[in-house]
Coordinates of C-alpha atoms and ligand atoms in Angstrom, one line a residue:
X1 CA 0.0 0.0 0.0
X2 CA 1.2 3.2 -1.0
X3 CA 1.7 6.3 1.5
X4 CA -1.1 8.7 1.8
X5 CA 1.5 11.2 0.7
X6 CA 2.9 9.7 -2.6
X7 CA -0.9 8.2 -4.2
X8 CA -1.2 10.8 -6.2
X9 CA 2.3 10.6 -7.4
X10 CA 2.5 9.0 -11.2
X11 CA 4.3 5.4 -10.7
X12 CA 7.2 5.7 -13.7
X13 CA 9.0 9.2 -14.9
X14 CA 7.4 10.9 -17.5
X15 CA 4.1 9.4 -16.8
X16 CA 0.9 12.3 -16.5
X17 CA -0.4 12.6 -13.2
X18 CA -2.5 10.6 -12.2
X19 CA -6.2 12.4 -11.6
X20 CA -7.3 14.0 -7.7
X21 CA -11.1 13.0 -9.1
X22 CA -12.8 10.7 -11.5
X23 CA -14.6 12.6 -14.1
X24 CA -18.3 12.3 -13.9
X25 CA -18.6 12.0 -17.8
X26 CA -22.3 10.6 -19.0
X27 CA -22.0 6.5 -19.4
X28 CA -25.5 4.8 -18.4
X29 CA -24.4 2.7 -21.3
X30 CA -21.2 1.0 -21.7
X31 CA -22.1 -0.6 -24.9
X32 CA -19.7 -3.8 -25.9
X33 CA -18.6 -4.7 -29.6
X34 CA -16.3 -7.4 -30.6
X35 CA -13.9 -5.6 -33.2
X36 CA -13.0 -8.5 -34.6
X37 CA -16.8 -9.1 -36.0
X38 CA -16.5 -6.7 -39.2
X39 CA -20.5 -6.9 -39.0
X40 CA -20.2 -5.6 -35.7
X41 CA -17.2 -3.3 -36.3
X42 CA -18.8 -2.1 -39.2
X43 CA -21.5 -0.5 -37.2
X44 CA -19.5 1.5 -34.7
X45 CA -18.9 4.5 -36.5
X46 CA -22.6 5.2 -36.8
X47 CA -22.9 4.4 -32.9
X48 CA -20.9 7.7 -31.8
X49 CA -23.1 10.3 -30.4
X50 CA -26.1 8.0 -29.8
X51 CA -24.2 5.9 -26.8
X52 CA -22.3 7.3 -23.9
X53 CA -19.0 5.0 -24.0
X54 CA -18.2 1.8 -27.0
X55 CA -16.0 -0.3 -25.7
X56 CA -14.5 -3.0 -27.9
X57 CA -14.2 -6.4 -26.2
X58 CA -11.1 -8.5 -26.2
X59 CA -11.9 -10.9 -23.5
X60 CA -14.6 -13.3 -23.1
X61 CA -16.8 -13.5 -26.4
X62 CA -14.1 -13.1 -28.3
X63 CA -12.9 -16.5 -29.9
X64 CA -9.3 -17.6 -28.5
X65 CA -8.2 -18.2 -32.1
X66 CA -9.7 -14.1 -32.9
X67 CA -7.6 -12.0 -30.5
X68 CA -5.0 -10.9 -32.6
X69 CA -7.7 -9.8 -34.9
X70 CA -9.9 -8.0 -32.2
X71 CA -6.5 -5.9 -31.0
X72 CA -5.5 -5.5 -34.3
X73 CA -9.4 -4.2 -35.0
X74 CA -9.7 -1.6 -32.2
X75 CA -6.3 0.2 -33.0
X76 CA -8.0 0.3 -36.8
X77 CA -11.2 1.5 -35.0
X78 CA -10.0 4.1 -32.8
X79 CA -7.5 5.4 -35.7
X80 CA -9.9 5.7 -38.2
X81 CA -13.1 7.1 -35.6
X82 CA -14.1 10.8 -34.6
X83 CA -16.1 9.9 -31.0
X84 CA -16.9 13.6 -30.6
X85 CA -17.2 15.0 -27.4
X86 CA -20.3 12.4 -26.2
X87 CA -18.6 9.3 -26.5
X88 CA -16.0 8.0 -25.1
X89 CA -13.6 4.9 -25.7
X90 CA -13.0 1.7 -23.5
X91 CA -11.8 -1.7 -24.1
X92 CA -11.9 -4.9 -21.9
X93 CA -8.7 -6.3 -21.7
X94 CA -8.1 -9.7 -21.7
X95 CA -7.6 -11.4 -17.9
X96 CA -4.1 -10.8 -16.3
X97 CA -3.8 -14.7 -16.0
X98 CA -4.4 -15.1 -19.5
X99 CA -1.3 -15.3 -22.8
X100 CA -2.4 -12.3 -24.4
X101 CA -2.9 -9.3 -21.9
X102 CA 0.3 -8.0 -21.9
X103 CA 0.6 -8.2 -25.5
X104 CA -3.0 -6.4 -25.2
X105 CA -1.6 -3.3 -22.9
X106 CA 1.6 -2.8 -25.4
X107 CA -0.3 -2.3 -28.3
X108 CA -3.3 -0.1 -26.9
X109 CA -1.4 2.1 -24.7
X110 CA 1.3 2.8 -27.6
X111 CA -1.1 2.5 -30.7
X112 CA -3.6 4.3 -29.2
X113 CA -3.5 5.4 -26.1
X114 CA -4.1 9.1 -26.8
X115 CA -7.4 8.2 -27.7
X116 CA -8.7 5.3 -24.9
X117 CA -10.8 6.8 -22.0
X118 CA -10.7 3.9 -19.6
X119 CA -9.1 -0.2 -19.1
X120 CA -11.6 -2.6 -18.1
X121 CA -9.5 -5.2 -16.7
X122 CA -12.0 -8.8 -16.1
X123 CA -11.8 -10.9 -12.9
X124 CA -9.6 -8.6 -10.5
X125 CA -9.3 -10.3 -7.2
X126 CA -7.7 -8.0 -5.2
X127 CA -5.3 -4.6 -5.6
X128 CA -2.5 -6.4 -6.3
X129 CA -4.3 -7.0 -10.0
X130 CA -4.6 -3.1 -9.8
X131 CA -1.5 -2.3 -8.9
X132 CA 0.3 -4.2 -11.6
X133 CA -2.2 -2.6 -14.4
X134 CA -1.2 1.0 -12.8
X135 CA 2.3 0.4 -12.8
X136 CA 2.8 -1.2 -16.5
X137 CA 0.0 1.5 -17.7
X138 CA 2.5 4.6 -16.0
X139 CA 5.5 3.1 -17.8
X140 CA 3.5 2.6 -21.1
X141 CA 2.1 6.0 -21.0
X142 CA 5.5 7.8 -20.3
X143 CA 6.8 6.0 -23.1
X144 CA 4.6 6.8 -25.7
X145 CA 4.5 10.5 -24.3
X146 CA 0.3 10.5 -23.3
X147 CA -0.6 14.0 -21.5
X148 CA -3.5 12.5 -19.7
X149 CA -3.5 8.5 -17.9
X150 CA -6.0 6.2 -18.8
X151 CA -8.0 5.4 -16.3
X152 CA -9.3 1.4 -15.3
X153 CA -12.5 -0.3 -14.4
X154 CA -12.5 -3.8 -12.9
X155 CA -14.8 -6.0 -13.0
X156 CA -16.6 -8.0 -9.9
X157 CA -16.5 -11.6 -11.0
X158 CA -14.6 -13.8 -8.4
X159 CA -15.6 -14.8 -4.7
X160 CA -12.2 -13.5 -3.5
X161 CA -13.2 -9.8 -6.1
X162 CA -16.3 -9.1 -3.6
X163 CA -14.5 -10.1 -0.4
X164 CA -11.8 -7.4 -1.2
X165 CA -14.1 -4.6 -3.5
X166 CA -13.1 -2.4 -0.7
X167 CA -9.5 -2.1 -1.4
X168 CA -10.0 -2.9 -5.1
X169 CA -12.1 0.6 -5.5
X170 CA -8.9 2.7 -3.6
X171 CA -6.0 0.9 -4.6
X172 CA -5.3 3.7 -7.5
X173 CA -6.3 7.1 -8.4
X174 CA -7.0 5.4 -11.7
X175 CA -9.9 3.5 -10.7
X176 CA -12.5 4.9 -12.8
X177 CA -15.2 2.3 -11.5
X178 CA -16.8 -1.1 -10.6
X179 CA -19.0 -3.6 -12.8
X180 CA -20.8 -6.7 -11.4
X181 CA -19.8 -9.7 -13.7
X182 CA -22.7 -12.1 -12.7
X183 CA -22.2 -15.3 -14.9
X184 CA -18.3 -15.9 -14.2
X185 CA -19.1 -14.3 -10.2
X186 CA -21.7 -17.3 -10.0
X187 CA -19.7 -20.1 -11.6
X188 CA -16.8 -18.8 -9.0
X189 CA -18.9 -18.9 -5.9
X190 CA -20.5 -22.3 -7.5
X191 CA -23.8 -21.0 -7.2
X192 CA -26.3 -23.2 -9.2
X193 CA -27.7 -20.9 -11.9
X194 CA -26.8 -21.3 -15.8
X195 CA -27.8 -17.6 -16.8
X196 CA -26.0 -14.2 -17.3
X197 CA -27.4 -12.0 -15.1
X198 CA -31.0 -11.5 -13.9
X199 CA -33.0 -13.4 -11.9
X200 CA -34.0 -16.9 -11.0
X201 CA -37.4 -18.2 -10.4
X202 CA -36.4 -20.4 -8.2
X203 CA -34.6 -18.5 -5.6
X204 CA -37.9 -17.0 -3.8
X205 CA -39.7 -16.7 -0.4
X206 CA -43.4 -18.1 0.4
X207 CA -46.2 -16.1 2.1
X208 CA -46.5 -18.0 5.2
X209 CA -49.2 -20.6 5.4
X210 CA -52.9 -19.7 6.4
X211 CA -54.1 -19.8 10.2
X212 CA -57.2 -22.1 9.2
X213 CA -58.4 -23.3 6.0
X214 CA -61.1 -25.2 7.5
X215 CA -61.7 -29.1 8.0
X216 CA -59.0 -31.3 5.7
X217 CA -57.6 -28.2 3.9
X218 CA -53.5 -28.4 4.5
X219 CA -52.8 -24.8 4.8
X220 CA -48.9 -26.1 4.1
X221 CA -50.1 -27.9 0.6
X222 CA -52.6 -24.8 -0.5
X223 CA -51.8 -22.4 -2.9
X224 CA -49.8 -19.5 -1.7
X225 CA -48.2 -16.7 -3.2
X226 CA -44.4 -16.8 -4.2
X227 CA -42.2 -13.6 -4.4
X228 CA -39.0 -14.1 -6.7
X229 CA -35.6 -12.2 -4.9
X230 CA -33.0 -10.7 -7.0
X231 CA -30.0 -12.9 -6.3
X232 CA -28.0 -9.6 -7.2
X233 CA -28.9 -7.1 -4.4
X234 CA -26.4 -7.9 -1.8
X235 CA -23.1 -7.7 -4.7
X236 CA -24.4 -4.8 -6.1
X237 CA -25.2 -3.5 -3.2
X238 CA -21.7 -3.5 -1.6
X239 CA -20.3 -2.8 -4.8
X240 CA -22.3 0.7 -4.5
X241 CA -20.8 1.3 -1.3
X242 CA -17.3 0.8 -2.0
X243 CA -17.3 3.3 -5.3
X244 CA -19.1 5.9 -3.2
X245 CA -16.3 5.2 -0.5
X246 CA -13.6 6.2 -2.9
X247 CA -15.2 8.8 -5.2
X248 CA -15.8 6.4 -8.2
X249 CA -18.6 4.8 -10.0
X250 CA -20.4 1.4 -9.8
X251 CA -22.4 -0.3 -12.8
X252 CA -24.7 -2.9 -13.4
X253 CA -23.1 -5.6 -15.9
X254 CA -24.4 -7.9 -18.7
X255 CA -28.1 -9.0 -19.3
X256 CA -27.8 -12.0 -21.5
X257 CA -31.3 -12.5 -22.0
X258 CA -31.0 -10.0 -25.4
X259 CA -35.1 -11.4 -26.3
X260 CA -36.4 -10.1 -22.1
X261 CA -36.5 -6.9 -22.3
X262 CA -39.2 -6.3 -19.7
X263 CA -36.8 -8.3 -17.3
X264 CA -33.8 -6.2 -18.4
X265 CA -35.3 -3.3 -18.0
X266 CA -36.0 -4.1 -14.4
X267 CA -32.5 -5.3 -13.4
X268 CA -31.3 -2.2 -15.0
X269 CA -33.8 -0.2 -12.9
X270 CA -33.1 -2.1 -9.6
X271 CA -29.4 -0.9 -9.8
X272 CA -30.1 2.4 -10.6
X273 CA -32.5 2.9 -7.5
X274 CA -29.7 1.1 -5.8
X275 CA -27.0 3.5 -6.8
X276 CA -25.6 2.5 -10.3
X277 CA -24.7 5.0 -12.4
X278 CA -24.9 2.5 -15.8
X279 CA -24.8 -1.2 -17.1
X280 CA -22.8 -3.1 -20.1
X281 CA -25.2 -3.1 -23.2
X282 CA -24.5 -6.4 -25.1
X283 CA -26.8 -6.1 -27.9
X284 CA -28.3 -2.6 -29.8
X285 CA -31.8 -3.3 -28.6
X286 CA -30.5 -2.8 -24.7
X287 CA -29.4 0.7 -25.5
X288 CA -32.5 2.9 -25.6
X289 CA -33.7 0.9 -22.2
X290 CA -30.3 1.8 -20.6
X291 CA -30.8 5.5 -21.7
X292 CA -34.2 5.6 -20.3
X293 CA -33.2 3.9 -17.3
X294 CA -30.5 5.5 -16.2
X295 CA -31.9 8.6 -16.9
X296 CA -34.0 10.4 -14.5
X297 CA -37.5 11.0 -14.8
X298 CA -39.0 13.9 -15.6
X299 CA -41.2 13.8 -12.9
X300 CA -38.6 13.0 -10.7
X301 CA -36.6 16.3 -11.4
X302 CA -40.0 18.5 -11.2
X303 CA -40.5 16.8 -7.7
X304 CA -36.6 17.2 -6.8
X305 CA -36.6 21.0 -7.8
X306 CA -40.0 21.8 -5.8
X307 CA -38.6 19.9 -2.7
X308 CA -35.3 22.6 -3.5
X309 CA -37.4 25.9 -3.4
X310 CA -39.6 25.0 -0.5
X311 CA -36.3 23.9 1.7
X312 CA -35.1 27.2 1.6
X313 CA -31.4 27.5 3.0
X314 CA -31.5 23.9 3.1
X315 CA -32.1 23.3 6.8
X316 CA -35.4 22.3 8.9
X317 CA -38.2 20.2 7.8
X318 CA -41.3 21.0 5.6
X319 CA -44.5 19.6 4.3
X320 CA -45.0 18.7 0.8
X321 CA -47.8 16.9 -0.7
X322 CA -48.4 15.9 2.7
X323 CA -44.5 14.4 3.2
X324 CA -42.3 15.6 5.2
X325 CA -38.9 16.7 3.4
X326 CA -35.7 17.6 5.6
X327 CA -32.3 17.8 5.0
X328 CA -31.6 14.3 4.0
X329 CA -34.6 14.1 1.6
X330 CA -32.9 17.4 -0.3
X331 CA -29.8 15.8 -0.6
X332 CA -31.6 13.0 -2.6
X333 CA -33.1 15.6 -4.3
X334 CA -29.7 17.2 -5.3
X335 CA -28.2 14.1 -6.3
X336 CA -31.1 13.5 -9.0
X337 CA -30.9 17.1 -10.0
X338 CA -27.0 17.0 -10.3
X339 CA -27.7 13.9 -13.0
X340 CA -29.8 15.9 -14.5
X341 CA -27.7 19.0 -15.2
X342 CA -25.1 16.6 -15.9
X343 CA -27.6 14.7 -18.2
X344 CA -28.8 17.8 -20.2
X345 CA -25.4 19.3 -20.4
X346 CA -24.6 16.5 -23.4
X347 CA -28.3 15.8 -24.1
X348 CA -30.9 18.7 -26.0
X349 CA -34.0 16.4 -25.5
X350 CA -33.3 15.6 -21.8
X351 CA -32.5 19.4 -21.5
X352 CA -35.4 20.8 -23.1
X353 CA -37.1 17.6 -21.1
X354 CA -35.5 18.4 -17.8
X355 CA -35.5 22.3 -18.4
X356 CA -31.7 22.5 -17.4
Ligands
1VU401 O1 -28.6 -6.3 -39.0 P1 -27.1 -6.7 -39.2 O2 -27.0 -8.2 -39.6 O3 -26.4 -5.8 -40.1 O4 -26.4 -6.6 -37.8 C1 -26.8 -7.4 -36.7 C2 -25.6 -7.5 -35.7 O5 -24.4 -7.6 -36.4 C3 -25.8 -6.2 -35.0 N1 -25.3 -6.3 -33.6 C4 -24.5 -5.4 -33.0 N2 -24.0 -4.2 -33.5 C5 -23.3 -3.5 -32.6 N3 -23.0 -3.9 -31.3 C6 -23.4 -5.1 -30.9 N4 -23.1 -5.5 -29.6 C7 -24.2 -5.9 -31.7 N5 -24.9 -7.0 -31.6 C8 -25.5 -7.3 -32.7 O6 -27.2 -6.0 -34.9 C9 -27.9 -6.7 -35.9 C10 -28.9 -7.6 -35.3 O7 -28.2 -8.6 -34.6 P2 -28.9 -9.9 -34.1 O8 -30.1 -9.6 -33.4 O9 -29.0 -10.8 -35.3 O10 -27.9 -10.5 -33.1 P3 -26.6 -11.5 -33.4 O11 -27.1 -12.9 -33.4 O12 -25.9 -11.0 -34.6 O13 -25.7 -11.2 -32.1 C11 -26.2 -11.5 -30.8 C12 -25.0 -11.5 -29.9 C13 -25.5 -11.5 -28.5 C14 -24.1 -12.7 -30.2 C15 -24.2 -10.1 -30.2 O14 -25.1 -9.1 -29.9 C16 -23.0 -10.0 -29.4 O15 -22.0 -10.7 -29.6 N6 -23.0 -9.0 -28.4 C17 -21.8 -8.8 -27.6 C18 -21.6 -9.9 -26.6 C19 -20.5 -9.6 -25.7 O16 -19.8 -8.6 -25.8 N7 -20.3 -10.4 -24.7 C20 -19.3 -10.2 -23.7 C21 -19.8 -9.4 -22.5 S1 -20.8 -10.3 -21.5 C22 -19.8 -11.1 -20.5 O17 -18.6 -11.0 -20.5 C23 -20.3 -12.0 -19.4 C24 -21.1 -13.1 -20.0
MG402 MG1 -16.6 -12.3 -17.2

């Protein structure tokens, strides 16, 4: 662990400095393409400006015997692409137990590292994972002369990931964020479910049984109503509270259900209300429902603003709509409106929407 006095300090000479706070750039969508699908690849381009951040996959997804071609692909991508000033760049590198990550950080850092807004680096399981990406990405970035460091997102996919997310979310000023990776976290804490992401309808809780259903009625046998949990909360949930801990950002992950999109909305909506600030978008038709999603409500900004005016200086309790709002209610409030601003600033129709 480094001293409190030297964090801040970039870890090879010649290296930018690394950032005193994460910017809070629009990415309710982090939306994943496999560069070395031409199909796919082909259709990037036309994505800038209508998602918040493409990142091209070379992980998982991406066929062992296609990596070269998916590296090779994103340097050609990120050469040949304008993405404005409302999308940014990301890539998933491949896992720092695997042949071809190192080979992975060489080429994007030098190739194109001017032009790569954040690292998403699969399966961390501690800061040690961290620490090695920050150190090989100082020495990369000095070398190829970057004014600004990339910053890195890890993923929350192993047992041992969740039991350390503490330390994972400070170990650098780099750490741009957090992700739940459901399907690999599952098959690493050998939990019984074959999906990615979502829910289960078999992990539930039963209204209790009736008093008395009369003579030779089994109230244990009878029909009672089921309630399906979201096997998600308590990751997510402590996810949430690491990134606000250090100043970064949590997100939901994948949905692999592409055809549910009444379900995906609703695990997208469950980790907003819990704190997320975006998910992965695997597939073009999860897009607009992560926009909408992860967007506030009109109706939520109306009710933030009046709950503003009528608190005054910000202290004391009022009644609204016969609630009672106080301080803690208004900083809710602000949160929501702060999104918003943030929102409109990129955004015309949620301006206009929002009246920012
Ligand atoms: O209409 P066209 O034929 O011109 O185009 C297809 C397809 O190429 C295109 N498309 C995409 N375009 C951009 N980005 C995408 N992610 C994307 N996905 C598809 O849209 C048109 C319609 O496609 P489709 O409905 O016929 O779908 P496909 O069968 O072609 O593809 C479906 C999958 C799910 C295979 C595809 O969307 C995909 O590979 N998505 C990304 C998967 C991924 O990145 N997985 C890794 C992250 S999840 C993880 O790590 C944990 C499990
Ligand atoms: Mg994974």
């Amino acid at each position: 662990m480094r001293s409190p006095k030297d964090f801040f300090g970039p870890l090879a000479v010649g290296a930018p400095a690394p950032v005193r706070e994460v910017p809070a750039l629009p990415s309710r969508m982090i939306h994943f393409f496999d560069p070395s699908n031409e199909k796919m690849a082909a259709k990037v381009p036309g994505m800038v400006g209508t998602v918040d951040v493409l990142l091209g996959n070379l992980e998982d997804a991406v066929r062992a015997d296609r990596k070269e071609a998916a590296r090779q692909g994103l340097v050609d991508i990120a050469r040949a692409t304008d993405f404005g000033d409302s999308t940014q760049l990301w890539t998933r590198i491949n896992s720092l137990d695997s042949p071809w990550v190192l080979d992975d950080l060489v080429t994007l850092v030098t190739e194109i590292g001017d032009r790569l807004d954040v690292i998403m680096v699969p399966k961390v399981q501690g800061p040690e994972d961290i620490h090695y990406v920050d150190r090989i990405l100082a020495q990369l970035e000095a070398r190829a002369g970057l004014k600004r460091p990339i910053l890195v997102h890890a993923i929350l996919e192993t047992a041992r990931g969740v039991a350390n997310v503490e330390e994972i979310a400070g170990a650098s000023p780099r750490m741009q964020g957090i992700s739940l990776g459901p399907a690999d976290l599952a098959a690493d804490r050998r939990m019984k479910t074959t999906r990615v992401g979502g829910g289960h309808p078999g992990y539930l809780v039963r209204q209790d049984p009736a008093k008395d259903l009369g003579e030779g009625v089994d109230p244990v046998a009878a029909e009672r109503a089921t309630y399906q949990q979201d096997l998600w909360h308590y990751t997510i949930a402590r996810m949430v509270d690491a990134c606000a801990m250090h100043g970064i950002f949590p997100y939901y992950g994948p949905f692999g259900d592409i055809k549910d999109v009444v379900a995906c909305e609703d695990q997208f909506r469950n980790a907003f209300l819990l704190g997320c600030v975006g998910t992965w978008t695997l597939h073009p038709v999860q897009i607009d429902i992560a926009k909408r999603v992860f967007s506030p409500s009109a109706e939520d900004v109306a009710h933030a603003r009046r709950v503003k005016e009528a608190m005054g200086d910000g202290t004391g309790a009022v009644m609204l709509d016969g609630r009672m709002e106080d301080d803690a209610s208004l900083k809710q409030c602000l949160v929501i409106l702060e999104l918003a601003e943030r929102l409109g600033a990129s955004d015309p129709d949620l301006a206009a929407l929002y009246a920012v």
